[in-house]
mmCIF file of C-alpha atoms and ligand atoms in Angstrom:
data_model
loop_
_atom_site.group_PDB
_atom_site.id
_atom_site.type_symbol
_atom_site.label_atom_id
_atom_site.label_comp_id
_atom_site.label_asym_id
_atom_site.label_seq_id
_atom_site.Cartn_x
_atom_site.Cartn_y
_atom_site.Cartn_z
ATOM 1 C CA UNK E 17 34.916 6.660 -35.003
ATOM 2 C CA UNK E 18 37.806 9.030 -33.663
ATOM 3 C CA UNK E 19 40.704 7.382 -32.124
ATOM 4 C CA UNK E 20 39.744 8.952 -28.530
ATOM 5 C CA UNK E 21 36.080 7.360 -28.821
ATOM 6 C CA UNK E 22 37.646 3.949 -29.797
ATOM 7 C CA UNK E 23 40.016 4.111 -27.068
ATOM 8 C CA UNK E 24 37.318 5.188 -24.332
ATOM 9 C CA UNK E 25 35.105 2.286 -25.823
ATOM 10 C CA UNK E 26 38.120 -0.206 -24.967
ATOM 11 C CA UNK E 27 38.610 1.403 -21.600
ATOM 12 C CA UNK E 28 34.555 1.072 -20.632
ATOM 13 C CA UNK E 29 34.996 -2.266 -21.821
ATOM 14 C CA UNK E 30 38.080 -3.224 -19.827
ATOM 15 C CA UNK E 31 37.029 -1.556 -16.681
ATOM 16 C CA UNK E 32 33.172 -2.278 -16.563
ATOM 17 C CA UNK E 33 32.686 -5.212 -14.296
ATOM 18 C CA UNK E 34 30.590 -8.051 -15.388
ATOM 19 C CA UNK E 35 30.053 -9.680 -12.191
ATOM 20 C CA UNK E 36 26.627 -10.184 -10.941
ATOM 21 C CA UNK E 37 25.673 -11.617 -7.628
ATOM 22 C CA UNK E 38 22.799 -13.735 -7.402
ATOM 23 C CA UNK E 39 21.340 -14.458 -4.017
ATOM 24 C CA UNK E 40 19.404 -17.716 -4.036
ATOM 25 C CA UNK E 41 20.805 -18.995 -7.115
ATOM 26 C CA UNK E 42 20.855 -22.602 -6.550
ATOM 27 C CA UNK E 43 16.918 -22.815 -6.371
ATOM 28 C CA UNK E 44 14.470 -23.328 -9.076
ATOM 29 C CA UNK E 45 14.424 -19.875 -10.764
ATOM 30 C CA UNK E 46 17.772 -18.749 -9.406
ATOM 31 C CA UNK E 47 19.678 -21.802 -10.947
ATOM 32 C CA UNK E 48 17.953 -21.166 -14.320
ATOM 33 C CA UNK E 49 18.805 -17.494 -14.596
ATOM 34 C CA UNK E 50 22.745 -18.305 -13.400
ATOM 35 C CA UNK E 51 22.592 -20.658 -16.380
ATOM 36 C CA UNK E 52 21.138 -17.642 -18.706
ATOM 37 C CA UNK E 53 23.609 -15.118 -17.392
ATOM 38 C CA UNK E 54 26.717 -17.276 -17.812
ATOM 39 C CA UNK E 55 25.572 -18.234 -21.363
ATOM 40 C CA UNK E 56 25.437 -14.244 -22.029
ATOM 41 C CA UNK E 57 28.832 -13.974 -20.612
ATOM 42 C CA UNK E 58 28.348 -12.680 -17.177
ATOM 43 C CA UNK E 59 30.673 -13.613 -14.379
ATOM 44 C CA UNK E 60 28.302 -14.943 -11.828
ATOM 45 C CA UNK E 61 28.550 -15.383 -8.009
ATOM 46 C CA UNK E 62 26.149 -17.234 -5.796
ATOM 47 C CA UNK E 63 25.121 -17.067 -2.345
ATOM 48 C CA UNK E 64 22.488 -19.636 -1.193
ATOM 49 C CA UNK E 65 21.978 -21.087 2.359
ATOM 50 C CA UNK E 66 20.692 -24.513 0.681
ATOM 51 C CA UNK E 67 17.385 -24.165 2.852
ATOM 52 C CA UNK E 68 15.363 -24.931 -0.311
ATOM 53 C CA UNK E 69 17.888 -25.959 -2.701
ATOM 54 C CA UNK E 70 20.641 -28.634 -3.145
ATOM 55 C CA UNK E 71 24.461 -28.126 -3.669
ATOM 56 C CA UNK E 72 24.361 -30.702 -6.538
ATOM 57 C CA UNK E 73 22.508 -27.924 -8.579
ATOM 58 C CA UNK E 74 26.125 -26.770 -9.228
ATOM 59 C CA UNK E 75 26.871 -30.031 -11.292
ATOM 60 C CA UNK E 76 23.814 -29.387 -13.289
ATOM 61 C CA UNK E 77 24.649 -25.690 -14.167
ATOM 62 C CA UNK E 78 28.375 -26.959 -14.907
ATOM 63 C CA UNK E 79 26.681 -29.645 -17.358
ATOM 64 C CA UNK E 80 25.016 -26.988 -19.526
ATOM 65 C CA UNK E 81 27.613 -24.211 -19.494
ATOM 66 C CA UNK E 82 30.932 -25.896 -18.990
ATOM 67 C CA UNK E 83 31.772 -23.686 -15.923
ATOM 68 C CA UNK E 84 30.906 -23.490 -12.165
ATOM 69 C CA UNK E 85 29.926 -20.215 -10.998
ATOM 70 C CA UNK E 86 31.813 -19.159 -7.687
ATOM 71 C CA UNK E 87 29.556 -20.542 -4.701
ATOM 72 C CA UNK E 88 29.349 -19.903 -0.955
ATOM 73 C CA UNK E 89 26.805 -21.137 1.558
ATOM 74 C CA UNK E 90 25.623 -17.891 3.215
ATOM 75 C CA UNK E 91 22.371 -16.694 4.581
ATOM 76 C CA UNK E 92 21.455 -13.471 3.414
ATOM 77 C CA UNK E 93 20.134 -12.630 6.856
ATOM 78 C CA UNK E 94 23.533 -12.677 7.806
ATOM 79 C CA UNK E 95 24.932 -9.020 7.765
ATOM 80 C CA UNK E 96 28.450 -9.857 8.414
ATOM 81 C CA UNK E 97 28.774 -12.925 5.941
ATOM 82 C CA UNK E 98 27.272 -10.904 3.346
ATOM 83 C CA UNK E 99 29.585 -8.025 3.933
ATOM 84 C CA UNK E 100 32.505 -10.320 3.914
ATOM 85 C CA UNK E 101 31.148 -11.885 0.632
ATOM 86 C CA UNK E 102 30.848 -8.136 -1.011
ATOM 87 C CA UNK E 103 34.315 -7.396 0.176
ATOM 88 C CA UNK E 104 35.989 -10.665 -1.162
ATOM 89 C CA UNK E 105 34.766 -10.434 -4.599
ATOM 90 C CA UNK E 106 34.387 -6.689 -4.638
ATOM 91 C CA UNK E 107 33.088 -5.009 -7.799
ATOM 92 C CA UNK E 108 29.555 -6.137 -8.281
ATOM 93 C CA UNK E 109 27.611 -4.646 -11.102
ATOM 94 C CA UNK E 110 24.454 -5.759 -9.866
ATOM 95 C CA UNK E 111 22.600 -8.133 -7.761
ATOM 96 C CA UNK E 112 19.588 -10.463 -8.636
ATOM 97 C CA UNK E 113 17.788 -11.150 -5.310
ATOM 98 C CA UNK E 114 15.828 -14.441 -5.428
ATOM 99 C CA UNK E 115 16.746 -15.594 -1.731
ATOM 100 C CA UNK E 116 13.480 -16.087 0.225
ATOM 101 C CA UNK E 117 10.856 -18.421 1.148
ATOM 102 C CA UNK E 118 7.788 -19.033 -1.080
ATOM 103 C CA UNK E 119 5.256 -21.450 0.438
ATOM 104 C CA UNK E 120 2.041 -19.749 0.528
ATOM 105 C CA UNK E 121 0.631 -21.891 3.187
ATOM 106 C CA UNK E 122 3.574 -22.264 5.290
ATOM 107 C CA UNK E 123 3.417 -18.376 5.538
ATOM 108 C CA UNK E 124 0.306 -18.368 7.112
ATOM 109 C CA UNK E 125 1.342 -20.754 9.869
ATOM 110 C CA UNK E 126 5.010 -19.486 10.660
ATOM 111 C CA UNK E 127 4.793 -15.591 9.697
ATOM 112 C CA UNK E 128 7.598 -14.422 11.368
ATOM 113 C CA UNK E 129 9.823 -16.726 9.725
ATOM 114 C CA UNK E 130 8.712 -15.160 6.544
ATOM 115 C CA UNK E 131 9.064 -11.509 7.922
ATOM 116 C CA UNK E 132 12.411 -12.265 9.309
ATOM 117 C CA UNK E 133 13.903 -14.041 6.209
ATOM 118 C CA UNK E 134 12.336 -12.150 3.242
ATOM 119 C CA UNK E 135 12.668 -8.778 4.287
ATOM 120 C CA UNK E 136 15.858 -8.941 6.356
ATOM 121 C CA UNK E 137 17.714 -10.429 3.424
ATOM 122 C CA UNK E 138 16.525 -7.835 1.166
ATOM 123 C CA UNK E 139 17.392 -5.123 3.887
ATOM 124 C CA UNK E 140 20.805 -6.302 3.890
ATOM 125 C CA UNK E 141 21.170 -6.514 0.223
ATOM 126 C CA UNK E 142 20.285 -3.001 -0.253
ATOM 127 C CA UNK E 143 22.373 -1.600 2.600
ATOM 128 C CA UNK E 144 25.536 -3.650 1.386
ATOM 129 C CA UNK E 145 24.973 -2.570 -2.201
ATOM 130 C CA UNK E 146 26.061 1.166 -1.887
ATOM 131 C CA UNK E 147 29.002 0.365 0.719
ATOM 132 C CA UNK E 148 30.193 -1.764 -2.160
ATOM 133 C CA UNK E 149 29.289 0.209 -5.093
ATOM 134 C CA UNK E 150 26.763 -1.750 -6.421
ATOM 135 C CA UNK E 151 24.489 -0.106 -8.270
ATOM 136 C CA UNK E 152 21.589 -2.171 -9.646
ATOM 137 C CA UNK E 153 19.190 -4.690 -8.309
ATOM 138 C CA UNK E 154 16.785 -6.851 -9.812
ATOM 139 C CA UNK E 155 14.303 -8.374 -7.603
ATOM 140 C CA UNK E 156 11.907 -11.395 -7.729
ATOM 141 C CA UNK E 157 8.257 -10.476 -7.113
ATOM 142 C CA UNK E 158 5.087 -12.238 -7.890
ATOM 143 C CA UNK E 159 1.691 -11.448 -9.476
ATOM 144 C CA UNK E 160 0.312 -12.319 -5.743
ATOM 145 C CA UNK E 161 0.529 -8.545 -5.273
ATOM 146 C CA UNK E 162 -2.533 -7.985 -7.356
ATOM 147 C CA UNK E 163 -4.771 -10.396 -5.638
ATOM 148 C CA UNK E 164 -7.839 -11.069 -7.996
ATOM 149 C CA UNK E 165 -7.672 -8.207 -10.322
ATOM 150 C CA UNK E 166 -10.591 -6.538 -11.414
ATOM 151 C CA UNK E 167 -9.454 -6.668 -15.023
ATOM 152 C CA UNK E 168 -8.054 -9.148 -16.799
ATOM 153 C CA UNK E 169 -5.197 -9.262 -18.266
ATOM 154 C CA UNK E 170 -3.507 -7.528 -15.482
ATOM 155 C CA UNK E 171 -1.018 -4.713 -16.399
ATOM 156 C CA UNK E 172 1.667 -3.134 -13.930
ATOM 157 C CA UNK E 173 -0.829 -0.302 -13.307
ATOM 158 C CA UNK E 174 -3.615 -2.720 -11.482
ATOM 159 C CA UNK E 175 -4.061 -1.772 -8.144
ATOM 160 C CA UNK E 176 -2.104 -3.894 -5.221
ATOM 161 C CA UNK E 177 -4.795 -5.654 -3.228
ATOM 162 C CA UNK E 178 -4.602 -6.550 0.213
ATOM 163 C CA UNK E 179 -2.088 -9.618 0.522
ATOM 164 C CA UNK E 180 -3.992 -12.916 1.335
ATOM 165 C CA UNK E 181 -0.784 -14.442 2.922
ATOM 166 C CA UNK E 182 2.276 -13.148 5.006
ATOM 167 C CA UNK E 183 4.219 -14.502 1.729
ATOM 168 C CA UNK E 184 2.267 -12.081 -0.468
ATOM 169 C CA UNK E 185 2.613 -9.404 2.236
ATOM 170 C CA UNK E 186 6.684 -9.734 2.158
ATOM 171 C CA UNK E 187 6.606 -9.156 -1.659
ATOM 172 C CA UNK E 188 4.477 -6.232 -1.485
ATOM 173 C CA UNK E 189 6.677 -4.716 1.676
ATOM 174 C CA UNK E 190 10.073 -5.475 -0.279
ATOM 175 C CA UNK E 191 8.731 -3.750 -3.359
ATOM 176 C CA UNK E 192 8.051 -0.602 -1.259
ATOM 177 C CA UNK E 193 11.442 -0.847 0.564
ATOM 178 C CA UNK E 194 13.207 -0.996 -2.745
ATOM 179 C CA UNK E 195 11.277 2.216 -4.112
ATOM 180 C CA UNK E 196 11.989 3.932 -0.911
ATOM 181 C CA UNK E 197 15.593 3.079 -1.166
ATOM 182 C CA UNK E 198 15.983 3.954 -4.864
ATOM 183 C CA UNK E 199 14.285 7.151 -4.155
ATOM 184 C CA UNK E 200 16.615 8.196 -1.533
ATOM 185 C CA UNK E 201 19.502 7.257 -3.065
ATOM 186 C CA UNK E 202 21.630 8.981 -6.085
ATOM 187 C CA UNK E 203 23.298 6.018 -7.217
ATOM 188 C CA UNK E 204 20.864 2.796 -7.131
ATOM 189 C CA UNK E 205 18.474 1.746 -9.606
ATOM 190 C CA UNK E 206 16.059 -1.483 -9.561
ATOM 191 C CA UNK E 207 13.941 -3.683 -11.612
ATOM 192 C CA UNK E 208 11.318 -5.437 -10.073
ATOM 193 C CA UNK E 209 9.798 -8.585 -12.153
ATOM 194 C CA UNK E 210 6.639 -9.743 -11.186
ATOM 195 C CA UNK E 211 6.482 -13.473 -12.046
ATOM 196 C CA UNK E 212 3.168 -15.253 -13.154
ATOM 197 C CA UNK E 213 3.465 -19.246 -12.372
ATOM 198 C CA UNK E 214 6.789 -20.418 -13.399
ATOM 199 C CA UNK E 215 7.057 -24.233 -14.464
ATOM 200 C CA UNK E 216 9.138 -26.521 -16.509
ATOM 201 C CA UNK E 217 12.784 -27.080 -16.682
ATOM 202 C CA UNK E 218 15.888 -26.348 -18.771
ATOM 203 C CA UNK E 219 15.533 -28.267 -21.859
ATOM 204 C CA UNK E 220 18.806 -30.439 -21.188
ATOM 205 C CA UNK E 221 16.931 -31.823 -17.996
ATOM 206 C CA UNK E 222 20.284 -30.969 -16.159
ATOM 207 C CA UNK E 223 18.476 -28.458 -13.755
ATOM 208 C CA UNK E 224 14.795 -28.176 -12.862
ATOM 209 C CA UNK E 225 12.690 -27.773 -9.854
ATOM 210 C CA UNK E 226 13.294 -29.841 -6.786
ATOM 211 C CA UNK E 227 10.720 -29.420 -4.163
ATOM 212 C CA UNK E 228 11.384 -30.023 -0.525
ATOM 213 C CA UNK E 229 8.861 -32.177 0.812
ATOM 214 C CA UNK E 230 5.357 -32.524 -0.642
ATOM 215 C CA UNK E 231 5.148 -29.830 -3.243
ATOM 216 C CA UNK E 232 2.466 -27.228 -2.919
ATOM 217 C CA UNK E 233 2.531 -25.973 -6.595
ATOM 218 C CA UNK E 234 0.589 -27.717 -9.322
ATOM 219 C CA UNK E 235 2.935 -29.090 -11.913
ATOM 220 C CA UNK E 236 5.651 -30.516 -9.490
ATOM 221 C CA UNK E 237 2.714 -32.387 -7.718
ATOM 222 C CA UNK E 238 1.408 -33.792 -11.156
ATOM 223 C CA UNK E 239 4.914 -34.802 -12.061
ATOM 224 C CA UNK E 240 5.334 -36.492 -8.810
ATOM 225 C CA UNK E 241 2.089 -38.185 -9.013
ATOM 226 C CA UNK E 242 2.340 -39.654 -12.464
ATOM 227 C CA UNK E 243 5.600 -41.168 -10.873
ATOM 228 C CA UNK E 244 4.068 -42.879 -8.195
ATOM 229 C CA UNK E 245 4.936 -40.619 -5.251
ATOM 230 C CA UNK E 246 1.236 -39.740 -4.705
ATOM 231 C CA UNK E 247 -1.698 -41.605 -5.435
ATOM 232 C CA UNK E 248 -3.563 -38.939 -6.975
ATOM 233 C CA UNK E 249 -3.599 -35.472 -7.480
ATOM 234 C CA UNK E 250 -6.183 -33.045 -5.618
ATOM 235 C CA UNK E 251 -7.758 -30.518 -7.981
ATOM 236 C CA UNK E 252 -8.763 -27.789 -5.634
ATOM 237 C CA UNK E 253 -12.453 -27.114 -6.851
ATOM 238 C CA UNK E 254 -14.287 -27.123 -10.192
ATOM 239 C CA UNK E 255 -17.054 -24.682 -9.371
ATOM 240 C CA UNK E 256 -15.283 -21.432 -10.192
ATOM 241 C CA UNK E 257 -16.655 -19.069 -12.627
ATOM 242 C CA UNK E 258 -14.364 -20.227 -15.491
ATOM 243 C CA UNK E 259 -15.049 -22.201 -18.615
ATOM 244 C CA UNK E 260 -14.310 -25.681 -17.085
ATOM 245 C CA UNK E 261 -14.962 -24.460 -13.465
ATOM 246 C CA UNK E 262 -11.069 -24.934 -12.261
ATOM 247 C CA UNK E 263 -8.645 -22.167 -11.518
ATOM 248 C CA UNK E 264 -6.831 -20.073 -14.219
ATOM 249 C CA UNK E 265 -3.185 -19.212 -13.953
ATOM 250 C CA UNK E 266 -0.543 -17.802 -16.574
ATOM 251 C CA UNK E 267 2.013 -20.400 -16.657
ATOM 252 C CA UNK E 268 5.487 -19.107 -17.854
ATOM 253 C CA UNK E 269 8.457 -21.268 -18.964
ATOM 254 C CA UNK E 270 11.219 -21.047 -16.467
ATOM 255 C CA UNK E 271 14.009 -20.567 -18.952
ATOM 256 C CA UNK E 272 12.139 -17.960 -20.662
ATOM 257 C CA UNK E 273 11.428 -16.337 -17.099
ATOM 258 C CA UNK E 274 15.173 -16.450 -16.561
ATOM 259 C CA UNK E 275 16.008 -14.834 -19.845
ATOM 260 C CA UNK E 276 13.863 -11.801 -18.519
ATOM 261 C CA UNK E 277 16.563 -11.232 -15.842
ATOM 262 C CA UNK E 278 19.273 -10.901 -18.034
ATOM 263 C CA UNK E 279 17.044 -8.486 -20.042
ATOM 264 C CA UNK E 280 16.268 -6.847 -16.623
ATOM 265 C CA UNK E 281 20.285 -6.570 -16.075
ATOM 266 C CA UNK E 282 20.782 -4.828 -19.596
ATOM 267 C CA UNK E 283 17.679 -2.815 -18.881
ATOM 268 C CA UNK E 284 19.414 -1.327 -15.585
ATOM 269 C CA UNK E 285 22.551 -0.104 -17.433
ATOM 270 C CA UNK E 286 21.106 0.981 -20.551
ATOM 271 C CA UNK E 287 21.338 4.666 -19.423
ATOM 272 C CA UNK E 288 17.579 5.064 -20.027
ATOM 273 C CA UNK E 289 15.991 4.344 -16.695
ATOM 274 C CA UNK E 290 15.300 7.128 -14.536
ATOM 275 C CA UNK E 291 13.441 5.374 -11.572
ATOM 276 C CA UNK E 292 12.668 2.000 -10.569
ATOM 277 C CA UNK E 293 10.658 -0.015 -13.230
ATOM 278 C CA UNK E 294 8.425 -2.899 -12.662
ATOM 279 C CA UNK E 295 7.403 -5.642 -15.151
ATOM 280 C CA UNK E 296 4.827 -8.571 -15.411
ATOM 281 C CA UNK E 297 6.661 -11.544 -16.662
ATOM 282 C CA UNK E 298 3.987 -13.828 -18.232
ATOM 283 C CA UNK E 299 2.890 -15.252 -21.470
ATOM 284 C CA UNK E 300 -0.332 -13.158 -21.691
ATOM 285 C CA UNK E 301 -2.485 -16.395 -21.842
ATOM 286 C CA UNK E 302 -4.352 -18.288 -18.959
ATOM 287 C CA UNK E 303 -4.556 -22.179 -18.583
ATOM 288 C CA UNK E 304 -7.029 -23.702 -16.176
ATOM 289 C CA UNK E 305 -6.029 -26.592 -14.068
ATOM 290 C CA UNK E 306 -7.593 -29.115 -16.176
ATOM 291 C CA UNK E 307 -5.977 -27.935 -19.115
ATOM 292 C CA UNK E 308 -2.717 -28.499 -17.538
ATOM 293 C CA UNK E 309 -3.694 -31.931 -16.541
ATOM 294 C CA UNK E 310 -4.823 -32.719 -20.326
ATOM 295 C CA UNK E 311 -1.910 -31.220 -22.033
ATOM 296 C CA UNK E 312 0.426 -32.943 -19.497
ATOM 297 C CA UNK E 313 -1.237 -36.149 -20.294
ATOM 298 C CA UNK E 314 -0.924 -35.467 -24.048
ATOM 299 C CA UNK E 315 2.660 -34.526 -24.018
ATOM 300 C CA UNK E 316 4.055 -37.311 -21.672
ATOM 301 C CA UNK E 317 1.887 -40.080 -22.821
ATOM 302 C CA UNK E 318 0.895 -40.673 -18.943
ATOM 303 C CA UNK E 319 -2.374 -40.650 -17.161
ATOM 304 C CA UNK E 320 -2.779 -38.174 -14.402
ATOM 305 C CA UNK E 321 -5.000 -39.509 -11.705
ATOM 306 C CA UNK E 322 -6.897 -37.001 -10.215
ATOM 307 C CA UNK E 323 -9.904 -36.339 -7.819
ATOM 308 C CA UNK E 324 -11.803 -33.160 -7.619
ATOM 309 C CA UNK E 325 -11.988 -31.805 -3.988
ATOM 310 C CA UNK E 326 -12.819 -28.422 -2.278
ATOM 311 C CA UNK E 327 -11.477 -25.226 -2.847
ATOM 312 C CA UNK E 328 -8.049 -24.285 -1.637
ATOM 313 C CA UNK E 329 -8.312 -21.527 0.953
ATOM 314 C CA UNK E 330 -6.901 -18.107 -0.588
ATOM 315 C CA UNK E 331 -6.671 -19.352 -4.185
ATOM 316 C CA UNK E 332 -7.381 -16.711 -6.907
ATOM 317 C CA UNK E 333 -10.136 -17.746 -9.751
ATOM 318 C CA UNK E 334 -8.088 -16.479 -12.504
ATOM 319 C CA UNK E 335 -5.220 -14.366 -13.568
ATOM 320 C CA UNK E 336 -2.954 -13.877 -16.315
ATOM 321 C CA UNK E 337 -0.655 -11.219 -17.301
ATOM 322 C CA UNK E 338 -0.821 -8.206 -19.809
ATOM 323 C CA UNK E 339 3.495 -8.556 -20.649
ATOM 324 C CA UNK E 340 3.180 -5.887 -22.862
ATOM 325 C CA UNK E 341 5.575 -3.571 -21.097
ATOM 326 C CA UNK E 342 8.169 -6.103 -20.787
ATOM 327 C CA UNK E 343 7.621 -7.041 -24.476
ATOM 328 C CA UNK E 344 8.336 -3.604 -25.406
ATOM 329 C CA UNK E 345 10.662 -1.784 -22.996
ATOM 330 C CA UNK E 346 12.821 -5.046 -22.110
ATOM 331 C CA UNK E 347 12.621 -6.444 -25.519
ATOM 332 C CA UNK E 348 11.578 -9.755 -23.814
ATOM 333 C CA UNK E 349 8.764 -12.428 -24.930
ATOM 334 C CA UNK E 350 7.653 -15.680 -23.691
ATOM 335 C CA UNK E 351 8.988 -18.022 -26.326
ATOM 336 C CA UNK E 352 8.271 -21.693 -25.268
ATOM 337 C CA UNK E 353 4.984 -23.206 -25.927
ATOM 338 C CA UNK E 354 2.945 -24.649 -23.332
ATOM 339 C CA UNK E 355 3.348 -28.067 -24.444
ATOM 340 C CA UNK E 356 7.141 -27.919 -24.516
ATOM 341 C CA UNK E 357 7.147 -26.540 -21.222
ATOM 342 C CA UNK E 358 5.248 -29.216 -19.804
ATOM 343 C CA UNK E 359 7.338 -31.954 -21.451
ATOM 344 C CA UNK E 360 10.385 -30.364 -20.061
ATOM 345 C CA UNK E 361 9.003 -30.611 -16.605
ATOM 346 C CA UNK E 362 8.115 -34.381 -17.097
ATOM 347 C CA UNK E 363 11.667 -35.042 -18.835
ATOM 348 C CA UNK E 364 13.270 -33.498 -15.544
ATOM 349 C CA UNK E 365 11.076 -35.580 -13.514
ATOM 350 C CA UNK E 366 12.122 -38.697 -15.020
ATOM 351 C CA UNK E 367 15.705 -37.579 -14.395
ATOM 352 C CA UNK E 368 15.090 -37.060 -10.673
ATOM 353 C CA UNK E 369 13.317 -40.357 -10.723
ATOM 354 C CA UNK E 370 16.191 -42.102 -12.162
ATOM 355 C CA UNK E 371 18.526 -40.681 -9.435
ATOM 356 C CA UNK E 372 16.141 -41.692 -6.512
ATOM 357 C CA UNK E 373 15.768 -45.035 -7.625
HETATM 358 C C1 UD1 L 8 1.358 -19.517 -5.624
HETATM 359 C C2 UD1 L 8 1.379 -18.088 -5.016
HETATM 360 C C3 UD1 L 8 2.453 -17.149 -6.020
HETATM 361 C C4 UD1 L 8 3.579 -17.689 -5.912
HETATM 362 C C5 UD1 L 8 3.461 -19.285 -6.134
HETATM 363 C C6 UD1 L 8 4.815 -19.901 -5.598
HETATM 364 C C7 UD1 L 8 -0.831 -17.036 -4.600
HETATM 365 C C8 UD1 L 8 -2.203 -16.595 -4.822
HETATM 366 N N1 UD1 L 8 -0.239 -17.567 -5.497
HETATM 367 O O1 UD1 L 8 0.892 -19.502 -6.928
HETATM 368 O O2 UD1 L 8 2.323 -16.016 -5.761
HETATM 369 O O3 UD1 L 8 4.751 -17.209 -6.469
HETATM 370 O O4 UD1 L 8 2.474 -19.836 -5.482
HETATM 371 O O5 UD1 L 8 4.903 -20.762 -4.900
HETATM 372 O O6 UD1 L 8 -0.327 -16.837 -3.538
HETATM 373 N N2 UD1 L 8 -3.737 -26.999 -7.604
HETATM 374 C C9 UD1 L 8 -4.269 -28.074 -7.439
HETATM 375 N N3 UD1 L 8 -3.915 -29.007 -6.879
HETATM 376 C C10 UD1 L 8 -2.675 -28.994 -6.232
HETATM 377 C C11 UD1 L 8 -1.763 -27.728 -6.478
HETATM 378 C C12 UD1 L 8 -2.298 -26.833 -7.298
HETATM 379 O O7 UD1 L 8 -5.698 -28.111 -7.792
HETATM 380 O O8 UD1 L 8 -2.139 -29.934 -5.746
HETATM 381 C C13 UD1 L 8 -4.052 -25.729 -8.349
HETATM 382 C C14 UD1 L 8 -4.429 -24.231 -7.446
HETATM 383 O O9 UD1 L 8 -5.846 -24.440 -6.970
HETATM 384 C C15 UD1 L 8 -4.243 -23.014 -8.605
HETATM 385 C C16 UD1 L 8 -3.238 -23.883 -9.508
HETATM 386 O O10 UD1 L 8 -3.391 -25.297 -9.701
HETATM 387 O O11 UD1 L 8 -5.477 -23.000 -9.011
HETATM 388 C C17 UD1 L 8 -2.043 -23.309 -9.315
HETATM 389 O O12 UD1 L 8 -1.416 -23.568 -8.182
HETATM 390 P P1 UD1 L 8 0.150 -23.226 -7.721
HETATM 391 O O13 UD1 L 8 1.095 -24.175 -8.476
HETATM 392 O O14 UD1 L 8 0.111 -23.608 -6.175
HETATM 393 O O15 UD1 L 8 0.309 -21.893 -7.723
HETATM 394 P P2 UD1 L 8 -0.548 -20.580 -7.379
HETATM 395 O O16 UD1 L 8 -1.301 -20.775 -6.158
HETATM 396 O O17 UD1 L 8 -1.135 -20.005 -8.259
#
């Protein structure tokens, strides 16, 4: 390599910022992503309004990485506060935007809360990015955009179905807002990740899911039930057209999912992206509610008390991912077994149980 090229490489390394802004970075997926980014050498800055997270998550992040990310308690719907944050720490290479509400049922009873928070937060981030020379965004979307797909496994070309909840609709709208914004801009690009069902916790059990109130999601409910917080788990329907009659989902380990964000950041800056890219982040395998229960019992050695009740409104019968595109283009794979993932969820619950004793 010539002297000029070597100097240019050193110069690029010296000048290129590795600062990443993570909104909602103390939440469940956000905190695991912050850890993976820090371990990959990024300089991580977090804003979070603590509406569904806890300041103590910072201790967990520090316990794993040995460092504390910069953190400020900011609501992304507050444009002025966000602008100040961008100005104070000028030079973000990219934003990973997690900050959003995610409870499907609540979104049906409080739609405007969801539309205001999820959509306005994204608009603020997108408006501020070009003002502060931030070129890339990674957005957390969901497999909910596919509804009940006609063909399984579902790939990224599958049609977007009518959203079954305001929450689901915010994901569809936000994806569209990103597409339109990037299309209209010379300097921005985006990676949209459609998550399947994230479960589990960091293997150190220093961070995990901390649901506010009664959890809606299956695995946190199972963990709490086994801990005696709830008498029994309600299995929502066993008369679906599946081998054991219960619904099937693609449960993805949260650390594997977090790693997909690091790959997405790399992809944004590899010089090969022409337009926004969308990736399914799942394992490619489905598991039924009964399989979750049985596997959880096997790995934890605990019995899960449950009762089959009626179907939950809005539930999809079965969905699992075709993650081939992410495997190929992001060079990302789901690595952790279903057993190990459920055990990590239980290990984390044991930590939470000790803290709340
Ligand atoms: C839902 C959303 C998904 C969102 C995720 C995050 C839809 C279709 N899916 O996933 O987009 O990202 O929440 O919050 O909107 N179950 C029980 N008993 C329980 C809880 C759940 O039997 O107490 C069953 C459900 O019926 C379902 C499975 O477990 O079959 C998984 O449910 P859940 O963990 O709530 O996730 P999704 O509904 O798949």
